């Protein structure tokens, strides 16, 4: 990557790393306090809609963020401030109405998302959703502000801000633990624990918005007034990208609703999916932000016909970097799922049965790691080209397929009982998501191939196969070391087992990839060596 992209990637990586470490600490605290008990199980259903909006509207690389970066990167600062003020006004008006709807319709919404919940879990989830409803408004403001900051080459605050949410949850759970002690995870305190989780989540979102305000003021992007300007060219351009992009990303999040719908009949499945997803999203979010945040403005600036070859080169670079990072990561999850989960979570209320559930889910997630990041990268290319319609259509098709795959892989449930002789349980829900992501990546690549007048897909596929072979060898090496050696069964022993196995697997991956001529892995290894052993 160019020098400027490396600098941006380093800033984003450090900020995201701090946020992900905070998120991991938050999840460890929740796991030790609540395990897969009622408060956290209900929270996963209540958080679906607020969390969906926070990711959809307020997330880095989300549609609001991507649309703002794509449009404002090409406009002067004063005009950008006007566009941001107009969008803040219009989006806030719409999201205030949505906040009221979430409060009033909390009961039927929880029934829709989790029809199999017990009455007690349903009651807790309803209260939690009502507490977290204002996150709808905050999500929109966060996404618009962070997109504007990235367009102004301000990357630190957006990358580090999620740590505020983690801090709020850790403090909230800590205060409750200080009040009720080891009974925090019992049914007696399930409602109180659920309210604390919800309130701390809301406070965290508020802090994420507040932390961006000084940076927006410093960049001259704030107008302390309501601006109703539907006809400004910049506002219209943002809305043209934001509308289809929001629908497209929303369609992807609907798959989460579908998974929880089928998971509601599986005891502890929602909590298990939440714990496994955190282990996946910690490294995935770190790598995704480091790669996509600096590349998105670059894509947006290479959309002219004369820049077509440079755009294709950047797409290839992004795909190979994502594959070279995700393949070994997925291999480690598959090979070391059980010791990783035991190391991270197995303490307090998180017992061996919970660890078994989550480790199976983590292994299933590992199979689809390469597709997660590649899909996001390809979608951003379409956004940069001003096309939010194609990702939207593919996301719509993915919803129907996800419902079908979920239904098939959990035994074909009906009111008259299961209709199929096999049932993969909660793991089947993850495998369905993996299949959808793989199909979406293939369709997006073919769409770009047509739109850009041809891509060297055969050569790219050949390089990708090299990386996959190296990933298989890395996973086998890590699994063999963890399985064939006798490791102490205490916390230190688990830590040594996981660390040595991962280091061995990554070393095997790097050696094989470099020997097969994968240029991106060679570049990553060179960068790492220079940083560890500077000249």
GROMACS .gro file of N, CA, C and O in nm, residues 244-355:
model
  448
  244UNK      N    1  -3.023   0.320  -0.106
  244UNK     CA    2  -3.005   0.179  -0.140
  244UNK      C    3  -2.904   0.109  -0.049
  244UNK      O    4  -2.921  -0.009  -0.017
  245UNK      N    5  -2.798   0.182  -0.007
  245UNK     CA    6  -2.697   0.119   0.079
  245UNK      C    7  -2.757   0.081   0.214
  245UNK      O    8  -2.727  -0.026   0.269
  246UNK      N    9  -2.843   0.168   0.269
  246UNK     CA   10  -2.908   0.136   0.396
  246UNK      C   11  -3.000   0.017   0.382
  246UNK      O   12  -3.002  -0.074   0.466
  247UNK      N   13  -3.076   0.015   0.274
  247UNK     CA   14  -3.164  -0.100   0.250
  247UNK      C   15  -3.083  -0.227   0.232
  247UNK      O   16  -3.119  -0.334   0.284
  248UNK      N   17  -2.972  -0.217   0.159
  248UNK     CA   18  -2.888  -0.334   0.137
  248UNK      C   19  -2.830  -0.387   0.267
  248UNK      O   20  -2.838  -0.507   0.298
  249UNK      N   21  -2.769  -0.298   0.346
  249UNK     CA   22  -2.713  -0.340   0.475
  249UNK      C   23  -2.823  -0.388   0.569
  249UNK      O   24  -2.804  -0.482   0.648
  250UNK      N   25  -2.940  -0.324   0.560
  250UNK     CA   26  -3.052  -0.367   0.643
  250UNK      C   27  -3.096  -0.508   0.609
  250UNK      O   28  -3.133  -0.587   0.696
  251UNK      N   29  -3.092  -0.539   0.480
  251UNK     CA   30  -3.128  -0.675   0.439
  251UNK      C   31  -3.032  -0.777   0.500
  251UNK      O   32  -3.072  -0.886   0.542
  252UNK      N   33  -2.902  -0.741   0.503
  252UNK     CA   34  -2.806  -0.831   0.565
  252UNK      C   35  -2.837  -0.852   0.713
  252UNK      O   36  -2.826  -0.963   0.766
  253UNK      N   37  -2.877  -0.744   0.782
  253UNK     CA   38  -2.907  -0.755   0.924
  253UNK      C   39  -3.036  -0.832   0.950
  253UNK      O   40  -3.055  -0.888   1.058
  254UNK      N   41  -3.126  -0.833   0.851
  254UNK     CA   42  -3.248  -0.911   0.868
  254UNK      C   43  -3.214  -1.059   0.884
  254UNK      O   44  -3.288  -1.134   0.951
  255UNK      N   45  -3.102  -1.100   0.828
  255UNK     CA   46  -3.058  -1.238   0.848
  255UNK      C   47  -3.033  -1.268   0.995
  255UNK      O   48  -3.050  -1.382   1.041
  256UNK      N   49  -2.990  -1.165   1.071
  256UNK     CA   50  -2.972  -1.184   1.216
  256UNK      C   51  -3.108  -1.211   1.281
  256UNK      O   52  -3.120  -1.297   1.369
  257UNK      N   53  -3.211  -1.137   1.238
  257UNK     CA   54  -3.345  -1.161   1.291
  257UNK      C   55  -3.388  -1.304   1.262
  257UNK      O   56  -3.446  -1.373   1.348
  258UNK      N   57  -3.362  -1.347   1.140
  258UNK     CA   58  -3.400  -1.483   1.100
  258UNK      C   59  -3.330  -1.587   1.188
  258UNK      O   60  -3.392  -1.683   1.234
  259UNK      N   61  -3.200  -1.567   1.210
  259UNK     CA   62  -3.125  -1.662   1.293
  259UNK      C   63  -3.183  -1.668   1.434
  259UNK      O   64  -3.200  -1.777   1.491
  260UNK      N   65  -3.215  -1.551   1.492
  260UNK     CA   66  -3.270  -1.550   1.627
  260UNK      C   67  -3.410  -1.611   1.632
  260UNK      O   68  -3.449  -1.672   1.732
  261UNK      N   69  -3.487  -1.593   1.525
  261UNK     CA   70  -3.620  -1.653   1.518
  261UNK      C   71  -3.610  -1.805   1.533
  261UNK      O   72  -3.683  -1.867   1.613
  262UNK      N   73  -3.518  -1.866   1.459
  262UNK     CA   74  -3.501  -2.011   1.469
  262UNK      C   75  -3.427  -2.051   1.596
  262UNK      O   76  -3.446  -2.161   1.648
  263UNK      N   77  -3.341  -1.959   1.650
  263UNK     CA   78  -3.266  -1.992   1.772
  263UNK      C   79  -3.352  -1.986   1.897
  263UNK      O   80  -3.315  -2.043   2.000
  264UNK      N   81  -3.468  -1.918   1.890
  264UNK     CA   82  -3.549  -1.900   2.010
  264UNK      C   83  -3.600  -2.031   2.066
  264UNK      O   84  -3.636  -2.039   2.184
  265UNK      N   85  -3.603  -2.136   1.986
  265UNK     CA   86  -3.645  -2.267   2.036
  265UNK      C   87  -3.530  -2.354   2.082
  265UNK      O   88  -3.550  -2.470   2.117
  266UNK      N   89  -3.407  -2.300   2.080
  266UNK     CA   90  -3.288  -2.376   2.121
  266UNK      C   91  -3.233  -2.311   2.247
  266UNK      O   92  -3.190  -2.195   2.245
  267UNK      N   93  -3.231  -2.383   2.357
  267UNK     CA   94  -3.193  -2.328   2.487
  267UNK      C   95  -3.050  -2.271   2.483
  267UNK      O   96  -2.955  -2.341   2.449
  268UNK      N   97  -3.037  -2.143   2.518
  268UNK     CA   98  -2.906  -2.079   2.527
  268UNK      C   99  -2.843  -2.043   2.393
  268UNK      O  100  -2.732  -1.990   2.390
  269UNK      N  101  -2.914  -2.068   2.282
  269UNK     CA  102  -2.853  -2.047   2.150
  269UNK      C  103  -2.823  -1.899   2.124
  269UNK      O  104  -2.718  -1.865   2.070
  270UNK      N  105  -2.914  -1.811   2.162
  270UNK     CA  106  -2.893  -1.668   2.136
  270UNK      C  107  -2.771  -1.616   2.210
  270UNK      O  108  -2.688  -1.542   2.154
  271UNK      N  109  -2.757  -1.654   2.337
  271UNK     CA  110  -2.640  -1.613   2.413
  271UNK      C  111  -2.513  -1.672   2.353
  271UNK      O  112  -2.411  -1.604   2.341
  272UNK      N  113  -2.520  -1.799   2.313
  272UNK     CA  114  -2.404  -1.864   2.252
  272UNK      C  115  -2.361  -1.796   2.124
  272UNK      O  116  -2.242  -1.775   2.099
  273UNK      N  117  -2.457  -1.759   2.041
  273UNK     CA  118  -2.426  -1.686   1.918
  273UNK      C  119  -2.361  -1.552   1.949
  273UNK      O  120  -2.269  -1.508   1.878
  274UNK      N  121  -2.408  -1.486   2.055
  274UNK     CA  122  -2.349  -1.358   2.093
  274UNK      C  123  -2.204  -1.372   2.136
  274UNK      O  124  -2.118  -1.293   2.095
  275UNK      N  125  -2.173  -1.474   2.216
  275UNK     CA  126  -2.036  -1.494   2.261
  275UNK      C  127  -1.944  -1.532   2.145
  275UNK      O  128  -1.832  -1.481   2.133
  276UNK      N  129  -1.989  -1.623   2.059
  276UNK     CA  130  -1.906  -1.665   1.945
  276UNK      C  131  -1.886  -1.549   1.848
  276UNK      O  132  -1.776  -1.530   1.795
  277UNK      N  133  -1.990  -1.471   1.827
  277UNK     CA  134  -1.980  -1.358   1.735
  277UNK      C  135  -1.879  -1.254   1.784
  277UNK      O  136  -1.808  -1.192   1.703
  278UNK      N  137  -1.870  -1.236   1.915
  278UNK     CA  138  -1.772  -1.142   1.969
  278UNK      C  139  -1.630  -1.188   1.938
  278UNK      O  140  -1.544  -1.107   1.899
  279UNK      N  141  -1.603  -1.318   1.952
  279UNK     CA  142  -1.470  -1.369   1.920
  279UNK      C  143  -1.437  -1.351   1.772
  279UNK      O  144  -1.321  -1.329   1.736
  280UNK      N  145  -1.539  -1.361   1.687
  280UNK     CA  146  -1.519  -1.342   1.543
  280UNK      C  147  -1.500  -1.194   1.512
  280UNK      O  148  -1.410  -1.155   1.437
  281UNK      N  149  -1.586  -1.110   1.568
  281UNK     CA  150  -1.586  -0.969   1.532
  281UNK      C  151  -1.465  -0.894   1.587
  281UNK      O  152  -1.427  -0.789   1.533
  282UNK      N  153  -1.402  -0.945   1.692
  282UNK     CA  154  -1.285  -0.874   1.748
  282UNK      C  155  -1.173  -0.864   1.646
  282UNK      O  156  -1.130  -0.754   1.611
  283UNK      N  157  -1.121  -0.977   1.592
  283UNK     CA  158  -1.017  -0.963   1.489
  283UNK      C  159  -1.073  -0.916   1.355
  283UNK      O  160  -1.007  -0.843   1.282
  284UNK      N  161  -1.197  -0.958   1.322
  284UNK     CA  162  -1.256  -0.918   1.193
  284UNK      C  163  -1.274  -0.767   1.186
  284UNK      O  164  -1.241  -0.704   1.085
  285UNK      N  165  -1.326  -0.707   1.293
  285UNK     CA  166  -1.344  -0.563   1.294
  285UNK      C  167  -1.212  -0.488   1.286
  285UNK      O  168  -1.201  -0.386   1.219
  286UNK      N  169  -1.112  -0.541   1.354
  286UNK     CA  170  -0.980  -0.479   1.352
  286UNK      C  171  -0.922  -0.477   1.210
  286UNK      O  172  -0.879  -0.374   1.158
  287UNK      N  173  -0.925  -0.593   1.145
  287UNK     CA  174  -0.870  -0.604   1.009
  287UNK      C  175  -0.957  -0.529   0.910
  287UNK      O  176  -0.907  -0.463   0.818
  288UNK      N  177  -1.088  -0.539   0.927
  288UNK     CA  178  -1.180  -0.471   0.836
  288UNK      C  179  -1.160  -0.320   0.837
  288UNK      O  180  -1.149  -0.256   0.731
  289UNK      N  181  -1.152  -0.262   0.954
  289UNK     CA  182  -1.133  -0.117   0.963
  289UNK      C  183  -0.997  -0.075   0.908
  289UNK      O  184  -0.985   0.026   0.839
  290UNK      N  185  -0.894  -0.153   0.939
  290UNK     CA  186  -0.760  -0.120   0.891
  290UNK      C  187  -0.753  -0.125   0.739
  290UNK      O  188  -0.678  -0.049   0.676
  291UNK      N  189  -0.830  -0.213   0.678
  291UNK     CA  190  -0.826  -0.230   0.533
  291UNK      C  191  -0.926  -0.142   0.461
  291UNK      O  192  -0.892  -0.070   0.366
  292UNK      N  193  -1.052  -0.144   0.505
  292UNK     CA  194  -1.158  -0.076   0.431
  292UNK      C  195  -1.159   0.075   0.451
  292UNK      O  196  -1.189   0.149   0.358
  293UNK      N  197  -1.131   0.121   0.573
  293UNK     CA  198  -1.138   0.266   0.598
  293UNK      C  199  -1.043   0.345   0.508
  293UNK      O  200  -1.083   0.443   0.446
  294UNK      N  201  -0.915   0.305   0.495
  294UNK     CA  202  -0.829   0.380   0.402
  294UNK      C  203  -0.859   0.355   0.256
  294UNK      O  204  -0.833   0.442   0.172
  295UNK      N  205  -0.914   0.237   0.220
  295UNK     CA  206  -0.939   0.207   0.079
  295UNK      C  207  -1.064   0.274   0.025
  295UNK      O  208  -1.072   0.304  -0.094
  296UNK      N  209  -1.165   0.297   0.110
  296UNK     CA  210  -1.291   0.351   0.060
  296UNK      C  211  -1.275   0.488  -0.005
  296UNK      O  212  -1.324   0.509  -0.117
  297UNK      N  213  -1.206   0.586   0.056
  297UNK     CA  214  -1.185   0.713  -0.016
  297UNK      C  215  -1.105   0.694  -0.144
  297UNK      O  216  -1.125   0.765  -0.242
  298UNK      N  217  -1.012   0.595  -0.144
  298UNK     CA  218  -0.934   0.568  -0.264
  298UNK      C  219  -1.023   0.518  -0.376
  298UNK      O  220  -1.011   0.561  -0.492
  299UNK      N  221  -1.113   0.424  -0.346
  299UNK     CA  222  -1.208   0.377  -0.447
  299UNK      C  223  -1.289   0.494  -0.503
  299UNK      O  224  -1.311   0.504  -0.624
  300UNK      N  225  -1.335   0.583  -0.413
  300UNK     CA  226  -1.421   0.694  -0.455
  300UNK      C  227  -1.348   0.790  -0.549
  300UNK      O  228  -1.410   0.854  -0.634
  301UNK      N  229  -1.214   0.799  -0.534
  301UNK     CA  230  -1.137   0.892  -0.617
  301UNK      C  231  -1.086   0.828  -0.746
  301UNK      O  232  -1.017   0.893  -0.824
  302UNK      N  233  -1.118   0.700  -0.769
  302UNK     CA  234  -1.071   0.630  -0.889
  302UNK      C  235  -1.186   0.583  -0.976
  302UNK      O  236  -1.178   0.479  -1.042
  303UNK      N  237  -1.296   0.658  -0.975
  303UNK     CA  238  -1.414   0.615  -1.049
  303UNK      C  239  -1.420   0.669  -1.191
  303UNK      O  240  -1.507   0.630  -1.268
  304UNK      N  241  -1.331   0.760  -1.227
  304UNK     CA  242  -1.330   0.814  -1.363
  304UNK      C  243  -1.285   0.705  -1.461
  304UNK      O  244  -1.205   0.617  -1.425
  305UNK      N  245  -1.333   0.708  -1.586
  305UNK     CA  246  -1.294   0.605  -1.685
  305UNK      C  247  -1.143   0.594  -1.703
  305UNK      O  248  -1.090   0.485  -1.722
  306UNK      N  249  -1.071   0.708  -1.695
  306UNK     CA  250  -0.927   0.703  -1.712
  306UNK      C  251  -0.853   0.636  -1.598
  306UNK      O  252  -0.736   0.600  -1.612
  307UNK      N  253  -0.920   0.619  -1.484
  307UNK     CA  254  -0.857   0.556  -1.366
  307UNK      C  255  -0.896   0.410  -1.352
  307UNK      O  256  -0.874   0.350  -1.246
  308UNK      N  257  -0.955   0.351  -1.456
  308UNK     CA  258  -1.010   0.216  -1.444
  308UNK      C  259  -0.905   0.112  -1.407
  308UNK      O  260  -0.926   0.027  -1.322
  309UNK      N  261  -0.789   0.119  -1.469
  309UNK     CA  262  -0.685   0.020  -1.440
  309UNK      C  263  -0.636   0.034  -1.295
  309UNK      O  264  -0.609  -0.067  -1.228
  310UNK      N  265  -0.625   0.159  -1.247
  310UNK     CA  266  -0.583   0.179  -1.108
  310UNK      C  267  -0.688   0.127  -1.011
  310UNK      O  268  -0.655   0.070  -0.906
  311UNK      N  269  -0.816   0.146  -1.044
  311UNK     CA  270  -0.924   0.095  -0.959
  311UNK      C  271  -0.920  -0.057  -0.952
  311UNK      O  272  -0.932  -0.117  -0.843
  312UNK      N  273  -0.902  -0.122  -1.067
  312UNK     CA  274  -0.895  -0.269  -1.070
  312UNK      C  275  -0.777  -0.318  -0.986
  312UNK      O  276  -0.788  -0.418  -0.912
  313UNK      N  277  -0.664  -0.247  -0.995
  313UNK     CA  278  -0.548  -0.286  -0.916
  313UNK      C  279  -0.576  -0.274  -0.766
  313UNK      O  280  -0.536  -0.360  -0.687
  314UNK      N  281  -0.647  -0.169  -0.725
  314UNK     CA  282  -0.681  -0.152  -0.584
  314UNK      C  283  -0.781  -0.258  -0.537
  314UNK      O  284  -0.774  -0.306  -0.424
  315UNK      N  285  -0.874  -0.295  -0.624
  315UNK     CA  286  -0.970  -0.400  -0.588
  315UNK      C  287  -0.896  -0.532  -0.566
  315UNK      O  288  -0.920  -0.603  -0.469
  316UNK      N  289  -0.806  -0.563  -0.657
  316UNK     CA  290  -0.729  -0.687  -0.644
  316UNK      C  291  -0.645  -0.685  -0.516
  316UNK      O  292  -0.640  -0.783  -0.442
  317UNK      N  293  -0.583  -0.571  -0.489
  317UNK     CA  294  -0.502  -0.558  -0.368
  317UNK      C  295  -0.588  -0.579  -0.243
  317UNK      O  296  -0.549  -0.652  -0.151
  318UNK      N  297  -0.706  -0.516  -0.242
  318UNK     CA  298  -0.794  -0.531  -0.126
  318UNK      C  299  -0.841  -0.674  -0.107
  318UNK      O  300  -0.843  -0.726   0.005
  319UNK      N  301  -0.877  -0.741  -0.216
  319UNK     CA  302  -0.924  -0.879  -0.207
  319UNK      C  303  -0.815  -0.973  -0.159
  319UNK      O  304  -0.838  -1.061  -0.075
  320UNK      N  305  -0.694  -0.955  -0.210
  320UNK     CA  306  -0.586  -1.044  -0.169
  320UNK      C  307  -0.545  -1.019  -0.024
  320UNK      O  308  -0.514  -1.113   0.050
  321UNK      N  309  -0.543  -0.892   0.016
  321UNK     CA  310  -0.510  -0.863   0.156
  321UNK      C  311  -0.616  -0.920   0.250
  321UNK      O  312  -0.584  -0.972   0.357
  322UNK      N  313  -0.744  -0.908   0.210
  322UNK     CA  314  -0.850  -0.963   0.295
  322UNK      C  315  -0.842  -1.115   0.301
  322UNK      O  316  -0.858  -1.175   0.407
  323UNK      N  317  -0.815  -1.178   0.187
  323UNK     CA  318  -0.804  -1.324   0.185
  323UNK      C  319  -0.684  -1.371   0.265
  323UNK      O  320  -0.693  -1.468   0.342
  324UNK      N  321  -0.571  -1.301   0.249
  324UNK     CA  322  -0.449  -1.342   0.319
  324UNK      C  323  -0.460  -1.323   0.470
  324UNK      O  324  -0.386  -1.386   0.546
  325UNK      N  325  -0.551  -1.238   0.516
  325UNK     CA  326  -0.569  -1.220   0.659
  325UNK      C  327  -0.681  -1.308   0.715
  325UNK      O  328  -0.671  -1.359   0.827
  326UNK      N  329  -0.787  -1.327   0.636
  326UNK     CA  330  -0.901  -1.402   0.686
  326UNK      C  331  -0.883  -1.554   0.680
  326UNK      O  332  -0.934  -1.626   0.766
  327UNK      N  333  -0.812  -1.604   0.581
  327UNK     CA  334  -0.795  -1.749   0.569
  327UNK      C  335  -0.721  -1.808   0.690
  327UNK      O  336  -0.769  -1.904   0.752
  328UNK      N  337  -0.605  -1.755   0.727
  328UNK     CA  338  -0.540  -1.812   0.847
  328UNK      C  339  -0.619  -1.789   0.974
  328UNK      O  340  -0.618  -1.874   1.065
  329UNK      N  341  -0.690  -1.677   0.984
  329UNK     CA  342  -0.772  -1.653   1.102
  329UNK      C  343  -0.883  -1.757   1.113
  329UNK      O  344  -0.906  -1.814   1.220
  330UNK      N  345  -0.951  -1.783   1.000
  330UNK     CA  346  -1.055  -1.886   1.001
  330UNK      C  347  -0.999  -2.023   1.033
  330UNK      O  348  -1.061  -2.102   1.104
  331UNK      N  349  -0.880  -2.052   0.981
  331UNK     CA  350  -0.817  -2.181   1.009
  331UNK      C  351  -0.788  -2.198   1.158
  331UNK      O  352  -0.804  -2.308   1.214
  332UNK      N  353  -0.746  -2.091   1.224
  332UNK     CA  354  -0.720  -2.099   1.368
  332UNK      C  355  -0.849  -2.121   1.447
  332UNK      O  356  -0.851  -2.196   1.545
  333UNK      N  357  -0.959  -2.059   1.403
  333UNK     CA  358  -1.086  -2.080   1.472
  333UNK      C  359  -1.132  -2.225   1.460
  333UNK      O  360  -1.182  -2.284   1.555
  334UNK      N  361  -1.116  -2.283   1.342
  334UNK     CA  362  -1.158  -2.421   1.321
  334UNK      C  363  -1.069  -2.517   1.399
  334UNK      O  364  -1.116  -2.611   1.464
  335UNK      N  365  -0.940  -2.494   1.394
  335UNK     CA  366  -0.846  -2.586   1.456
  335UNK      C  367  -0.842  -2.574   1.609
  335UNK      O  368  -0.821  -2.674   1.679
  336UNK      N  369  -0.866  -2.455   1.661
  336UNK     CA  370  -0.844  -2.429   1.804
  336UNK      C  371  -0.969  -2.374   1.872
  336UNK      O  372  -0.959  -2.308   1.976
  337UNK      N  373  -1.087  -2.401   1.817
  337UNK     CA  374  -1.210  -2.346   1.873
  337UNK      C  375  -1.229  -2.379   2.020
  337UNK      O  376  -1.262  -2.291   2.101
  338UNK      N  377  -1.208  -2.504   2.057
  338UNK     CA  378  -1.232  -2.546   2.196
  338UNK      C  379  -1.137  -2.479   2.295
  338UNK      O  380  -1.183  -2.420   2.394
  339UNK      N  381  -1.005  -2.483   2.275
  339UNK     CA  382  -0.917  -2.415   2.372
  339UNK      C  383  -0.933  -2.264   2.372
  339UNK      O  384  -0.916  -2.200   2.477
  340UNK      N  385  -0.966  -2.203   2.258
  340UNK     CA  386  -0.985  -2.058   2.254
  340UNK      C  387  -1.103  -2.017   2.342
  340UNK      O  388  -1.094  -1.924   2.423
  341UNK      N  389  -1.215  -2.087   2.327
  341UNK     CA  390  -1.334  -2.055   2.407
  341UNK      C  391  -1.308  -2.080   2.555
  341UNK      O  392  -1.348  -2.001   2.641
  342UNK      N  393  -1.243  -2.192   2.586
  342UNK     CA  394  -1.212  -2.221   2.727
  342UNK      C  395  -1.123  -2.114   2.787
  342UNK      O  396  -1.142  -2.071   2.901
  343UNK      N  397  -1.024  -2.069   2.710
  343UNK     CA  398  -0.932  -1.967   2.758
  343UNK      C  399  -1.003  -1.834   2.783
  343UNK      O  400  -0.982  -1.769   2.886
  344UNK      N  401  -1.089  -1.794   2.691
  344UNK     CA  402  -1.149  -1.661   2.699
  344UNK      C  403  -1.265  -1.657   2.798
  344UNK      O  404  -1.279  -1.564   2.878
  345UNK      N  405  -1.352  -1.758   2.795
  345UNK     CA  406  -1.480  -1.747   2.864
  345UNK      C  407  -1.499  -1.838   2.986
  345UNK      O  408  -1.577  -1.804   3.075
  346UNK      N  409  -1.437  -1.955   2.990
  346UNK     CA  410  -1.479  -2.058   3.085
  346UNK      C  411  -1.437  -2.025   3.229
  346UNK      O  412  -1.335  -2.070   3.279
  347UNK      N  413  -1.520  -1.947   3.295
  347UNK     CA  414  -1.501  -1.912   3.436
  347UNK      C  415  -1.632  -1.854   3.488
  347UNK      O  416  -1.718  -1.812   3.408
  348UNK      N  417  -1.649  -1.851   3.619
  348UNK     CA  418  -1.771  -1.797   3.677
  348UNK      C  419  -1.893  -1.875   3.631
  348UNK      O  420  -1.897  -1.999   3.637
  349UNK      N  421  -1.995  -1.805   3.585
  349UNK     CA  422  -2.119  -1.870   3.542
  349UNK      C  423  -2.107  -1.938   3.407
  349UNK      O  424  -2.198  -2.011   3.365
  350UNK      N  425  -1.996  -1.918   3.337
  350UNK     CA  426  -1.975  -1.978   3.203
  350UNK      C  427  -1.909  -2.114   3.223
  350UNK      O  428  -1.788  -2.126   3.237
  351UNK      N  429  -1.992  -2.221   3.222
  351UNK     CA  430  -1.943  -2.355   3.253
  351UNK      C  431  -1.901  -2.432   3.129
  351UNK      O  432  -1.903  -2.381   3.016
  352UNK      N  433  -1.865  -2.561   3.147
  352UNK     CA  434  -1.817  -2.644   3.037
  352UNK      C  435  -1.923  -2.666   2.930
  352UNK      O  436  -1.893  -2.674   2.811
  353UNK      N  437  -2.051  -2.675   2.970
  353UNK     CA  438  -2.158  -2.693   2.873
  353UNK      C  439  -2.171  -2.571   2.782
  353UNK      O  440  -2.186  -2.584   2.660
  354UNK      N  441  -2.161  -2.453   2.841
  354UNK     CA  442  -2.164  -2.330   2.761
  354UNK      C  443  -2.044  -2.323   2.669
  354UNK      O  444  -2.054  -2.281   2.552
  355UNK      N  445  -1.927  -2.364   2.719
  355UNK     CA  446  -1.805  -2.361   2.637
  355UNK      C  447  -1.818  -2.455   2.517
  355UNK      O  448  -1.773  -2.422   2.406
   0.00000   0.00000   0.00000
